[in-house]
PDB file of C-alpha atoms in Angstrom:
ATOM      1  CA  MET A 327     141.303 130.628 109.312  1.00  0.00           C
ATOM      2  CA  ILE A 328     140.475 134.198 108.910  1.00  0.00           C
ATOM      3  CA  GLU A 329     137.165 134.485 106.953  1.00  0.00           C
ATOM      4  CA  LYS A 330     137.210 136.665 103.978  1.00  0.00           C
ATOM      5  CA  GLU A 331     134.858 139.640 103.784  1.00  0.00           C
ATOM      6  CA  LEU A 332     132.920 140.649 100.706  1.00  0.00           C
ATOM      7  CA  ASP A 333     134.330 143.770  98.881  1.00  0.00           C
ATOM      8  CA  PRO A 334     132.257 146.851  99.448  1.00  0.00           C
ATOM      9  CA  LYS A 335     130.881 146.865  95.852  1.00  0.00           C
ATOM     10  CA  THR A 336     129.404 143.379  96.251  1.00  0.00           C
ATOM     11  CA  ALA A 337     128.189 144.052  99.877  1.00  0.00           C
ATOM     12  CA  LYS A 338     126.450 147.027  98.498  1.00  0.00           C
ATOM     13  CA  LEU A 339     124.632 144.873  95.916  1.00  0.00           C
ATOM     14  CA  VAL A 340     123.534 142.489  98.573  1.00  0.00           C
ATOM     15  CA  ASP A 341     122.131 145.642 100.512  1.00  0.00           C
ATOM     16  CA  ASP A 342     120.290 146.830  97.457  1.00  0.00           C
ATOM     17  CA  MET A 343     118.971 143.296  96.576  1.00  0.00           C
ATOM     18  CA  LEU A 344     117.453 142.764  99.881  1.00  0.00           C
ATOM     19  CA  GLN A 345     115.605 146.239  99.339  1.00  0.00           C
ATOM     20  CA  GLY A 346     114.209 144.695  96.173  1.00  0.00           C
ATOM     21  CA  ASN A 347     116.520 145.955  93.598  1.00  0.00           C
ATOM     22  CA  ALA A 348     116.103 143.890  90.452  1.00  0.00           C
ATOM     23  CA  ARG A 349     119.343 144.885  88.701  1.00  0.00           C
ATOM     24  CA  ALA A 350     121.457 143.994  92.018  1.00  0.00           C
ATOM     25  CA  LEU A 351     119.632 140.645  92.182  1.00  0.00           C
ATOM     26  CA  ALA A 352     120.415 139.984  88.637  1.00  0.00           C
ATOM     27  CA  ARG A 353     124.106 140.756  89.167  1.00  0.00           C
ATOM     28  CA  LEU A 354     124.348 138.769  92.309  1.00  0.00           C
ATOM     29  CA  ILE A 355     122.796 135.598  90.592  1.00  0.00           C
ATOM     30  CA  THR A 356     125.568 135.846  88.005  1.00  0.00           C
ATOM     31  CA  ILE A 357     128.140 135.683  90.853  1.00  0.00           C
ATOM     32  CA  VAL A 358     126.230 132.694  92.430  1.00  0.00           C
ATOM     33  CA  GLU A 359     126.347 130.939  89.090  1.00  0.00           C
ATOM     34  CA  GLU A 360     130.098 131.432  88.778  1.00  0.00           C
ATOM     35  CA  ASP A 361     130.310 129.207  92.034  1.00  0.00           C
ATOM     36  CA  GLY A 362     133.482 130.885  93.285  1.00  0.00           C
ATOM     37  CA  GLU A 363     134.552 132.119  96.712  1.00  0.00           C
ATOM     38  CA  ASP A 364     132.514 135.380  96.346  1.00  0.00           C
ATOM     39  CA  ALA A 365     129.256 133.296  95.830  1.00  0.00           C
ATOM     40  CA  HIS A 366     129.689 131.600  99.179  1.00  0.00           C
ATOM     41  CA  LEU A 367     130.225 134.859 100.814  1.00  0.00           C
ATOM     42  CA  VAL A 368     127.135 136.304  99.125  1.00  0.00           C
ATOM     43  CA  LEU A 369     124.884 133.504 100.239  1.00  0.00           C
ATOM     44  CA  GLY A 370     126.410 133.622 103.781  1.00  0.00           C
ATOM     45  CA  LYS A 371     125.244 137.227 104.106  1.00  0.00           C
ATOM     46  CA  LEU A 372     121.431 136.622 103.193  1.00  0.00           C
ATOM     47  CA  GLY A 373     120.343 135.540 106.664  1.00  0.00           C
ATOM     48  CA  PRO A 374     117.390 133.264 107.163  1.00  0.00           C
ATOM     49  CA  THR A 375     115.117 132.666 104.038  1.00  0.00           C
ATOM     50  CA  GLY A 376     112.409 130.406 103.125  1.00  0.00           C
ATOM     51  CA  ARG A 377     109.330 132.552 102.939  1.00  0.00           C
ATOM     52  CA  ALA A 378     108.567 131.963  99.152  1.00  0.00           C
ATOM     53  CA  HIS A 379     106.701 129.097  98.003  1.00  0.00           C
ATOM     54  CA  ARG A 380     108.790 126.941  95.719  1.00  0.00           C
ATOM     55  CA  ILE A 381     107.172 125.209  92.738  1.00  0.00           C
ATOM     56  CA  GLY A 382     109.058 122.799  90.441  1.00  0.00           C
ATOM     57  CA  ILE A 383     107.631 122.171  86.876  1.00  0.00           C
ATOM     58  CA  THR A 384     109.200 119.124  85.409  1.00  0.00           C
ATOM     59  CA  GLY A 385     108.496 116.407  82.778  1.00  0.00           C
ATOM     60  CA  PRO A 386     109.525 115.220  79.359  1.00  0.00           C
ATOM     61  CA  PRO A 387     110.670 117.643  76.463  1.00  0.00           C
ATOM     62  CA  GLY A 388     107.546 119.052  74.586  1.00  0.00           C
ATOM     63  CA  ALA A 389     105.152 118.681  77.440  1.00  0.00           C
ATOM     64  CA  GLY A 390     104.436 122.503  77.422  1.00  0.00           C
ATOM     65  CA  LYS A 391     106.240 123.181  80.686  1.00  0.00           C
ATOM     66  CA  SER A 392     107.372 126.817  79.553  1.00  0.00           C
ATOM     67  CA  THR A 393     103.675 127.727  78.695  1.00  0.00           C
ATOM     68  CA  LEU A 394     102.440 126.356  81.956  1.00  0.00           C
ATOM     69  CA  VAL A 395     105.008 128.317  83.817  1.00  0.00           C
ATOM     70  CA  ASN A 396     103.974 131.495  81.907  1.00  0.00           C
ATOM     71  CA  ARG A 397     100.223 130.810  82.837  1.00  0.00           C
ATOM     72  CA  LEU A 398     101.055 130.163  86.494  1.00  0.00           C
ATOM     73  CA  THR A 399     102.936 133.351  86.628  1.00  0.00           C
ATOM     74  CA  SER A 400      99.991 135.288  85.403  1.00  0.00           C
ATOM     75  CA  CYS A 401      97.842 133.538  88.146  1.00  0.00           C
ATOM     76  CA  ALA A 402     100.266 134.547  90.788  1.00  0.00           C
ATOM     77  CA  ARG A 403     100.437 138.182  89.540  1.00  0.00           C
ATOM     78  CA  GLN A 404      96.672 138.377  89.505  1.00  0.00           C
ATOM     79  CA  ASN A 405      96.760 137.419  93.138  1.00  0.00           C
ATOM     80  CA  GLY A 406      99.219 140.323  93.782  1.00  0.00           C
ATOM     81  CA  LEU A 407     102.280 138.099  94.318  1.00  0.00           C
ATOM     82  CA  ARG A 408     105.924 138.696  93.436  1.00  0.00           C
ATOM     83  CA  VAL A 409     107.273 136.007  91.284  1.00  0.00           C
ATOM     84  CA  GLY A 410     110.776 134.596  90.411  1.00  0.00           C
ATOM     85  CA  VAL A 411     111.029 132.279  87.438  1.00  0.00           C
ATOM     86  CA  ILE A 412     113.986 130.097  87.023  1.00  0.00           C
ATOM     87  CA  CYS A 413     114.239 128.122  83.755  1.00  0.00           C
ATOM     88  CA  ALA A 414     117.054 125.519  83.151  1.00  0.00           C
ATOM     89  CA  ASP A 415     118.242 125.121  79.481  1.00  0.00           C
ATOM     90  CA  PRO A 416     120.439 122.254  78.359  1.00  0.00           C
ATOM     91  CA  SER A 417     124.149 123.225  77.655  1.00  0.00           C
ATOM     92  CA  SER A 418     126.378 122.161  74.910  1.00  0.00           C
ATOM     93  CA  PRO A 419     128.747 119.206  75.836  1.00  0.00           C
ATOM     94  CA  PHE A 420     131.208 120.942  73.503  1.00  0.00           C
ATOM     95  CA  THR A 421     131.069 124.566  74.044  1.00  0.00           C
ATOM     96  CA  GLY A 422     129.068 124.845  77.191  1.00  0.00           C
ATOM     97  CA  GLY A 423     126.749 127.305  75.671  1.00  0.00           C
ATOM     98  CA  ALA A 424     123.063 127.408  75.944  1.00  0.00           C
ATOM     99  CA  VAL A 425     120.092 129.052  74.090  1.00  0.00           C
ATOM    100  CA  LEU A 426     118.342 130.612  77.267  1.00  0.00           C
ATOM    101  CA  GLY A 427     115.500 131.325  75.551  1.00  0.00           C
ATOM    102  CA  ASP A 428     112.707 131.478  78.125  1.00  0.00           C
ATOM    103  CA  ARG A 429     112.715 135.158  78.474  1.00  0.00           C
ATOM    104  CA  VAL A 430     111.588 135.292  74.727  1.00  0.00           C
ATOM    105  CA  ARG A 431     108.959 132.679  75.525  1.00  0.00           C
ATOM    106  CA  MET A 432     107.626 134.818  78.478  1.00  0.00           C
ATOM    107  CA  THR A 433     107.527 138.231  76.568  1.00  0.00           C
ATOM    108  CA  GLU A 434     104.402 139.222  78.585  1.00  0.00           C
ATOM    109  CA  HIS A 435     106.061 139.086  82.038  1.00  0.00           C
ATOM    110  CA  SER A 436     109.612 140.343  80.829  1.00  0.00           C
ATOM    111  CA  MET A 437     108.654 144.053  81.428  1.00  0.00           C
ATOM    112  CA  ASP A 438     106.786 143.289  84.829  1.00  0.00           C
ATOM    113  CA  GLU A 439     108.681 144.745  87.821  1.00  0.00           C
ATOM    114  CA  GLY A 440     106.933 142.092  89.863  1.00  0.00           C
ATOM    115  CA  VAL A 441     108.582 139.199  87.999  1.00  0.00           C
ATOM    116  CA  HIS A 442     112.037 138.259  87.688  1.00  0.00           C
ATOM    117  CA  ILE A 443     112.994 135.782  84.986  1.00  0.00           C
ATOM    118  CA  ARG A 444     116.443 134.029  85.019  1.00  0.00           C
ATOM    119  CA  SER A 445     117.608 131.348  82.531  1.00  0.00           C
ATOM    120  CA  MET A 446     120.403 129.222  83.592  1.00  0.00           C
ATOM    121  CA  SER A 447     122.563 126.516  81.729  1.00  0.00           C
ATOM    122  CA  THR A 448     122.622 123.166  83.303  1.00  0.00           C
ATOM    123  CA  ARG A 449     126.465 123.288  82.622  1.00  0.00           C
ATOM    124  CA  GLY A 450     126.696 119.436  82.476  1.00  0.00           C
ATOM    125  CA  SER A 451     124.324 118.556  85.461  1.00  0.00           C
ATOM    126  CA  LEU A 452     122.309 115.504  84.667  1.00  0.00           C
ATOM    127  CA  GLY A 453     119.482 115.920  87.051  1.00  0.00           C
ATOM    128  CA  GLY A 454     117.711 118.636  85.126  1.00  0.00           C
ATOM    129  CA  LEU A 455     118.774 121.589  87.048  1.00  0.00           C
ATOM    130  CA  PRO A 456     122.340 123.206  87.380  1.00  0.00           C
ATOM    131  CA  THR A 457     123.938 122.745  90.696  1.00  0.00           C
ATOM    132  CA  THR A 458     123.890 126.403  91.592  1.00  0.00           C
ATOM    133  CA  VAL A 459     120.178 126.558  91.438  1.00  0.00           C
ATOM    134  CA  HIS A 460     119.899 126.495  95.166  1.00  0.00           C
ATOM    135  CA  GLY A 461     121.854 129.768  95.743  1.00  0.00           C
ATOM    136  CA  VAL A 462     119.705 131.460  92.935  1.00  0.00           C
ATOM    137  CA  ILE A 463     116.554 130.340  94.777  1.00  0.00           C
ATOM    138  CA  GLU A 464     117.938 131.575  97.943  1.00  0.00           C
ATOM    139  CA  LEU A 465     118.584 135.019  96.269  1.00  0.00           C
ATOM    140  CA  MET A 466     115.151 135.326  94.908  1.00  0.00           C
ATOM    141  CA  ASP A 467     113.640 134.467  98.146  1.00  0.00           C
ATOM    142  CA  ALA A 468     115.642 137.010 100.010  1.00  0.00           C
ATOM    143  CA  SER A 469     114.853 139.719  97.365  1.00  0.00           C
ATOM    144  CA  GLY A 470     111.213 139.478  98.402  1.00  0.00           C
ATOM    145  CA  LYS A 471     109.736 137.095  95.892  1.00  0.00           C
ATOM    146  CA  ASP A 472     106.526 135.311  97.056  1.00  0.00           C
ATOM    147  CA  VAL A 473     106.551 132.461  94.554  1.00  0.00           C
ATOM    148  CA  ILE A 474     109.511 130.942  92.842  1.00  0.00           C
ATOM    149  CA  LEU A 475     108.816 128.662  89.674  1.00  0.00           C
ATOM    150  CA  VAL A 476     111.721 126.553  88.790  1.00  0.00           C
ATOM    151  CA  GLU A 477     111.386 124.706  85.315  1.00  0.00           C
ATOM    152  CA  THR A 478     113.646 121.949  84.568  1.00  0.00           C
ATOM    153  CA  VAL A 479     115.339 120.980  81.341  1.00  0.00           C
ATOM    154  CA  GLY A 480     113.080 117.904  80.591  1.00  0.00           C
ATOM    155  CA  VAL A 481     115.321 114.957  80.499  1.00  0.00           C
ATOM    156  CA  GLY A 482     113.106 112.010  81.459  1.00  0.00           C
ATOM    157  CA  GLN A 483     113.395 109.543  84.377  1.00  0.00           C
ATOM    158  CA  MET A 484     116.498 110.916  86.123  1.00  0.00           C
ATOM    159  CA  GLU A 485     115.348 114.396  86.276  1.00  0.00           C
ATOM    160  CA  LEU A 486     115.142 114.336  90.109  1.00  0.00           C
ATOM    161  CA  ASP A 487     117.122 117.320  91.298  1.00  0.00           C
ATOM    162  CA  VAL A 488     113.984 119.474  91.314  1.00  0.00           C
ATOM    163  CA  MET A 489     112.844 117.471  94.408  1.00  0.00           C
ATOM    164  CA  ALA A 490     115.749 118.561  96.397  1.00  0.00           C
ATOM    165  CA  SER A 491     115.019 122.344  95.501  1.00  0.00           C
ATOM    166  CA  VAL A 492     111.427 122.751  95.895  1.00  0.00           C
ATOM    167  CA  ASP A 493     108.136 122.632  97.963  1.00  0.00           C
ATOM    168  CA  THR A 494     105.806 121.398  95.537  1.00  0.00           C
ATOM    169  CA  VAL A 495     106.646 119.288  92.442  1.00  0.00           C
ATOM    170  CA  VAL A 496     104.286 119.588  89.448  1.00  0.00           C
ATOM    171  CA  VAL A 497     105.035 116.515  86.980  1.00  0.00           C
ATOM    172  CA  THR A 498     103.682 117.469  83.575  1.00  0.00           C
ATOM    173  CA  LEU A 499     102.937 114.823  81.047  1.00  0.00           C
ATOM    174  CA  VAL A 500     101.495 114.940  77.430  1.00  0.00           C
ATOM    175  CA  PRO A 501      99.425 112.362  75.641  1.00  0.00           C
ATOM    176  CA  GLU A 502     100.642 110.822  72.225  1.00  0.00           C
ATOM    177  CA  ALA A 503     103.973 110.269  73.814  1.00  0.00           C
ATOM    178  CA  GLY A 504     103.937 106.523  73.992  1.00  0.00           C
ATOM    179  CA  ASP A 505     103.422 104.546  77.157  1.00  0.00           C
ATOM    180  CA  ASP A 506     104.215 107.556  79.510  1.00  0.00           C
ATOM    181  CA  VAL A 507     103.237 105.756  82.823  1.00  0.00           C
ATOM    182  CA  GLN A 508     105.452 102.641  82.094  1.00  0.00           C
ATOM    183  CA  ALA A 509     108.369 104.579  80.901  1.00  0.00           C
ATOM    184  CA  MET A 510     108.689 106.978  83.787  1.00  0.00           C
ATOM    185  CA  LYS A 511     107.349 105.174  86.771  1.00  0.00           C
ATOM    186  CA  ALA A 512     110.933 104.299  87.970  1.00  0.00           C
ATOM    187  CA  GLY A 513     111.966 107.897  88.492  1.00  0.00           C
ATOM    188  CA  LEU A 514     110.065 110.926  87.395  1.00  0.00           C
ATOM    189  CA  MET A 515     106.648 109.761  88.305  1.00  0.00           C
ATOM    190  CA  GLU A 516     107.512 109.026  92.006  1.00  0.00           C
ATOM    191  CA  ILE A 517     108.424 112.521  92.997  1.00  0.00           C
ATOM    192  CA  ALA A 518     105.147 114.260  91.856  1.00  0.00           C
ATOM    193  CA  ASP A 519     102.991 116.283  94.363  1.00  0.00           C
ATOM    194  CA  VAL A 520     100.595 117.147  91.616  1.00  0.00           C
ATOM    195  CA  PHE A 521     100.264 115.444  88.212  1.00  0.00           C
ATOM    196  CA  VAL A 522      99.247 117.404  85.035  1.00  0.00           C
ATOM    197  CA  VAL A 523      98.229 116.047  81.734  1.00  0.00           C
ATOM    198  CA  ASN A 524      98.779 119.102  79.504  1.00  0.00           C
ATOM    199  CA  LYS A 525      97.605 119.461  75.907  1.00  0.00           C
ATOM    200  CA  ALA A 526      94.558 117.732  77.229  1.00  0.00           C
ATOM    201  CA  ASP A 527      92.392 118.192  73.940  1.00  0.00           C
ATOM    202  CA  ARG A 528      94.725 115.771  71.996  1.00  0.00           C
ATOM    203  CA  PRO A 529      93.745 112.217  71.431  1.00  0.00           C
ATOM    204  CA  GLY A 530      94.892 109.807  74.175  1.00  0.00           C
ATOM    205  CA  ALA A 531      94.535 112.377  77.006  1.00  0.00           C
ATOM    206  CA  GLU A 532      91.715 110.731  78.835  1.00  0.00           C
ATOM    207  CA  SER A 533      93.403 107.278  78.753  1.00  0.00           C
ATOM    208  CA  LEU A 534      96.621 108.807  80.240  1.00  0.00           C
ATOM    209  CA  LEU A 535      94.574 110.551  82.923  1.00  0.00           C
ATOM    210  CA  VAL A 536      92.956 107.153  83.851  1.00  0.00           C
ATOM    211  CA  GLY A 537      96.317 105.419  83.673  1.00  0.00           C
ATOM    212  CA  ILE A 538      97.980 107.780  86.188  1.00  0.00           C
ATOM    213  CA  ARG A 539      95.082 107.716  88.494  1.00  0.00           C
ATOM    214  CA  SER A 540      94.926 103.846  88.467  1.00  0.00           C
ATOM    215  CA  MET A 541      98.700 103.700  89.220  1.00  0.00           C
ATOM    216  CA  LEU A 542      98.555 106.070  92.093  1.00  0.00           C
ATOM    217  CA  ASP A 543      95.628 103.764  93.556  1.00  0.00           C
ATOM    218  CA  LEU A 544      98.220 101.160  93.749  1.00  0.00           C
ATOM    219  CA  VAL A 545     100.714 103.153  95.642  1.00  0.00           C
ATOM    220  CA  CYS A 546     100.811 103.828  99.313  1.00  0.00           C
ATOM    221  CA  GLN A 547     101.034 107.462  99.781  1.00  0.00           C
ATOM    222  CA  GLY A 548     102.599 107.642 103.118  1.00  0.00           C
ATOM    223  CA  ASP A 549     102.313 111.340 104.126  1.00  0.00           C
ATOM    224  CA  GLY A 550      98.552 111.509 103.726  1.00  0.00           C
ATOM    225  CA  TRP A 551      98.540 113.935 100.585  1.00  0.00           C
ATOM    226  CA  ARG A 552      96.301 112.387  97.921  1.00  0.00           C
ATOM    227  CA  ILE A 553      98.104 113.398  94.469  1.00  0.00           C
ATOM    228  CA  PRO A 554      95.527 115.224  92.309  1.00  0.00           C
ATOM    229  CA  VAL A 555      95.721 114.347  88.643  1.00  0.00           C
ATOM    230  CA  LEU A 556      94.717 117.393  86.554  1.00  0.00           C
ATOM    231  CA  ALA A 557      94.103 118.205  82.658  1.00  0.00           C
ATOM    232  CA  THR A 558      95.265 121.576  81.328  1.00  0.00           C
ATOM    233  CA  GLN A 559      95.516 123.278  78.053  1.00  0.00           C
ATOM    234  CA  ALA A 560      98.178 125.639  79.059  1.00  0.00           C
ATOM    235  CA  GLU A 561      98.154 127.259  75.308  1.00  0.00           C
ATOM    236  CA  ASN A 562      94.565 128.007  75.699  1.00  0.00           C
ATOM    237  CA  ASN A 563      94.688 128.851  79.478  1.00  0.00           C
ATOM    238  CA  ILE A 564      92.277 126.050  80.469  1.00  0.00           C
ATOM    239  CA  GLY A 565      92.689 124.142  83.577  1.00  0.00           C
ATOM    240  CA  VAL A 566      95.658 126.399  84.937  1.00  0.00           C
ATOM    241  CA  GLU A 567      93.640 128.141  87.830  1.00  0.00           C
ATOM    242  CA  ASP A 568      92.709 124.671  88.950  1.00  0.00           C
ATOM    243  CA  LEU A 569      96.305 123.611  88.958  1.00  0.00           C
ATOM    244  CA  TYR A 570      97.192 126.976  90.842  1.00  0.00           C
ATOM    245  CA  GLN A 571      94.673 126.302  93.450  1.00  0.00           C
ATOM    246  CA  HIS A 572      95.908 122.811  94.034  1.00  0.00           C
ATOM    247  CA  ILE A 573      99.436 124.023  94.331  1.00  0.00           C
ATOM    248  CA  TRP A 574      98.306 126.138  97.218  1.00  0.00           C
ATOM    249  CA  GLU A 575      96.370 123.370  98.824  1.00  0.00           C
ATOM    250  CA  HIS A 576      99.487 121.129  98.779  1.00  0.00           C
ATOM    251  CA  ARG A 577     101.301 124.075 100.690  1.00  0.00           C
ATOM    252  CA  ARG A 578      98.403 124.299 103.331  1.00  0.00           C
ATOM    253  CA  PHE A 579      98.456 120.444 103.712  1.00  0.00           C
ATOM    254  CA  GLY A 580     102.346 120.638 104.110  1.00  0.00           C
ATOM    255  CA  LEU A 581     102.173 123.152 106.821  1.00  0.00           C
ATOM    256  CA  GLU A 582      99.385 121.571 108.810  1.00  0.00           C
ATOM    257  CA  SER A 583     100.922 118.080 108.671  1.00  0.00           C
ATOM    258  CA  GLY A 584     104.532 119.202 109.167  1.00  0.00           C
ATOM    259  CA  SER A 585     105.754 117.579 105.872  1.00  0.00           C
ATOM    260  CA  PHE A 586     106.575 121.117 104.576  1.00  0.00           C
ATOM    261  CA  GLU A 587     109.147 121.654 107.256  1.00  0.00           C
ATOM    262  CA  GLU A 588     110.392 118.098 107.134  1.00  0.00           C
ATOM    263  CA  ARG A 589     111.014 118.557 103.336  1.00  0.00           C
ATOM    264  CA  ARG A 590     112.840 121.883 103.956  1.00  0.00           C
ATOM    265  CA  ALA A 591     115.083 120.408 106.560  1.00  0.00           C
ATOM    266  CA  HIS A 592     116.141 117.603 104.311  1.00  0.00           C
ATOM    267  CA  GLN A 593     116.983 120.160 101.549  1.00  0.00           C
ATOM    268  CA  ARG A 594     118.898 122.286 104.069  1.00  0.00           C
ATOM    269  CA  HIS A 595     120.965 119.339 105.298  1.00  0.00           C
ATOM    270  CA  ASP A 596     121.680 118.238 101.568  1.00  0.00           C
ATOM    271  CA  GLU A 597     122.763 121.618 100.713  1.00  0.00           C
ATOM    272  CA  PHE A 598     124.980 121.671 103.763  1.00  0.00           C
ATOM    273  CA  THR A 599     126.573 118.475 102.715  1.00  0.00           C
ATOM    274  CA  ALA A 600     127.243 119.518  99.245  1.00  0.00           C
ATOM    275  CA  ALA A 601     128.726 123.036 100.329  1.00  0.00           C
ATOM    276  CA  LEU A 602     130.892 121.063 102.855  1.00  0.00           C
ATOM    277  CA  GLN A 603     132.186 118.572 100.373  1.00  0.00           C
ATOM    278  CA  LYS A 604     132.833 121.283  97.807  1.00  0.00           C
ATOM    279  CA  MET A 605     134.738 123.339 100.393  1.00  0.00           C
ATOM    280  CA  VAL A 606     136.880 120.340 101.714  1.00  0.00           C
ATOM    281  CA  THR A 607     137.757 119.270  98.190  1.00  0.00           C
ATOM    282  CA  HIS A 608     138.629 122.819  97.356  1.00  0.00           C
ATOM    283  CA  GLN A 609     140.915 123.351 100.345  1.00  0.00           C
ATOM    284  CA  PHE A 610     142.453 119.871 100.167  1.00  0.00           C
ATOM    285  CA  MET A 611     143.412 120.405  96.396  1.00  0.00           C
ATOM    286  CA  GLN A 612     145.220 123.664  97.511  1.00  0.00           C
ATOM    287  CA  THR A 613     147.115 121.707 100.137  1.00  0.00           C
ATOM    288  CA  VAL A 614     148.121 119.276  97.411  1.00  0.00           C
ATOM    289  CA  SER A 615     149.485 121.975  95.097  1.00  0.00           C
ATOM    290  CA  ALA A 616     151.377 123.435  98.075  1.00  0.00           C
ATOM    291  CA  ASP A 617     152.829 120.190  99.530  1.00  0.00           C
ATOM    292  CA  PRO A 618     155.982 118.831  97.410  1.00  0.00           C
ATOM    293  CA  HIS A 619     155.269 115.094  98.394  1.00  0.00           C
ATOM    294  CA  LEU A 620     151.440 115.188  97.567  1.00  0.00           C
ATOM    295  CA  ALA A 621     152.043 117.202  94.345  1.00  0.00           C
ATOM    296  CA  ALA A 622     154.798 114.604  93.355  1.00  0.00           C
ATOM    297  CA  CYS A 623     152.056 111.935  94.029  1.00  0.00           C
ATOM    298  CA  VAL A 624     149.644 113.545  91.738  1.00  0.00           C
ATOM    299  CA  ASN A 625     152.346 113.978  89.045  1.00  0.00           C
ATOM    300  CA  ARG A 626     153.151 110.365  89.097  1.00  0.00           C
ATOM    301  CA  MET A 627     149.471 109.640  88.720  1.00  0.00           C
ATOM    302  CA  ASN A 628     149.162 112.042  85.669  1.00  0.00           C
ATOM    303  CA  ALA A 629     152.217 110.432  84.126  1.00  0.00           C
ATOM    304  CA  GLY A 630     150.558 106.847  84.501  1.00  0.00           C
ATOM    305  CA  GLU A 631     153.071 105.584  86.933  1.00  0.00           C
ATOM    306  CA  ILE A 632     150.560 104.738  89.555  1.00  0.00           C
ATOM    307  CA  ARG A 633     146.705 104.175  89.519  1.00  0.00           C
ATOM    308  CA  PRO A 634     144.385 106.890  90.687  1.00  0.00           C
ATOM    309  CA  TYR A 635     143.136 104.907  93.638  1.00  0.00           C
ATOM    310  CA  ALA A 636     146.727 104.205  94.783  1.00  0.00           C
ATOM    311  CA  ALA A 637     147.611 107.845  94.503  1.00  0.00           C
ATOM    312  CA  ALA A 638     144.465 108.757  96.460  1.00  0.00           C
ATOM    313  CA  SER A 639     145.305 106.242  98.934  1.00  0.00           C
ATOM    314  CA  GLU A 640     148.868 107.553  99.428  1.00  0.00           C
TER     315      GLU A 640
END
C-alpha cells in the first residue's frame, strides 16, 4: 500500500507548529479532532514526544475543577513553564453541540502567549474525555508545552479515560455532596494519584478529608506512592501551591521508581491498539463496499433477512 503524504499546506502547518506557532497548533488540533486520514498523517509526522508533564483534573460536577485548572495554570506560569489546557465539555446527544465555555472561565490566561487553551466536545464518549484527546495532547507536547492540564467533563464513577491519558491524576471532591467516598470508590476513587477536597471552607470538609484518608489506609498502594489528601479553596487561591508541589513530587517519584515510564508504555500500547482497530475497521468497511458478495450480505442484514452476528460470521 502506498502511504499518502500530507499536502504541502498541512505539512507547513506542522513545521510552523513545531516552531511554537499557536495559530498552526490550533488549526492542527481541529484536523486531529475531525479524526480523518489527515489526522493520522499529522500525528505520524510529529516524531517522539513526551517531554511535557500531563496532569488530569477529574471529579464530579460542581467540584471546582475549572477554577483549580485556572489556578494551577497560574502556578506553572509563575515558574516560567509553558502550559497547554484541554477542557472537555459534554456534547448534546441530539445535535452534537457543546457550550465549550472554558476560555470564558479562564479569561486571565486567554491572551497569554505561554498558554494555549482548547475546549473539546466529548462527542458521545462516556469516559469523560473525547476519543481524540490523545492526539491533541501529542500536538501540544510537540509544540513545546512544559505542562498539559486536562480537565474532564465530570460524570462520576466511570470517568476513567483520564487515567490512560495523563501522568498524574488529581481527583477533586467537594463536601456537602452526600457520601462521596461510598459513591465513588468503585471507580473514580481508584485512579487518583492526588486527592483534593476543594471548597474546604464548607461544612463537612474535615469529615470528608478524614474519610478519604481512612479509606486509603485500608488500601494497598502497590507502587510505593503514598497518595496525599489535600484541602484547597481554589476560588480564594488557598492550598493550590501545595497541590502544585505535590504534583511535581509525584512526577519525581515516578521517574525515580520507574512507574512513570511504565505508565507511559501502557498508554502508548493502548493508543497503538486503538489506532490499529480503527484503521483495520476502516479498511475492512472499504473492502465490504467494494466486494459484491460482502455488500450483498450487509444489505440482507440491513433488510432484516439475517441477524447481525450471522452476517458478521459470513
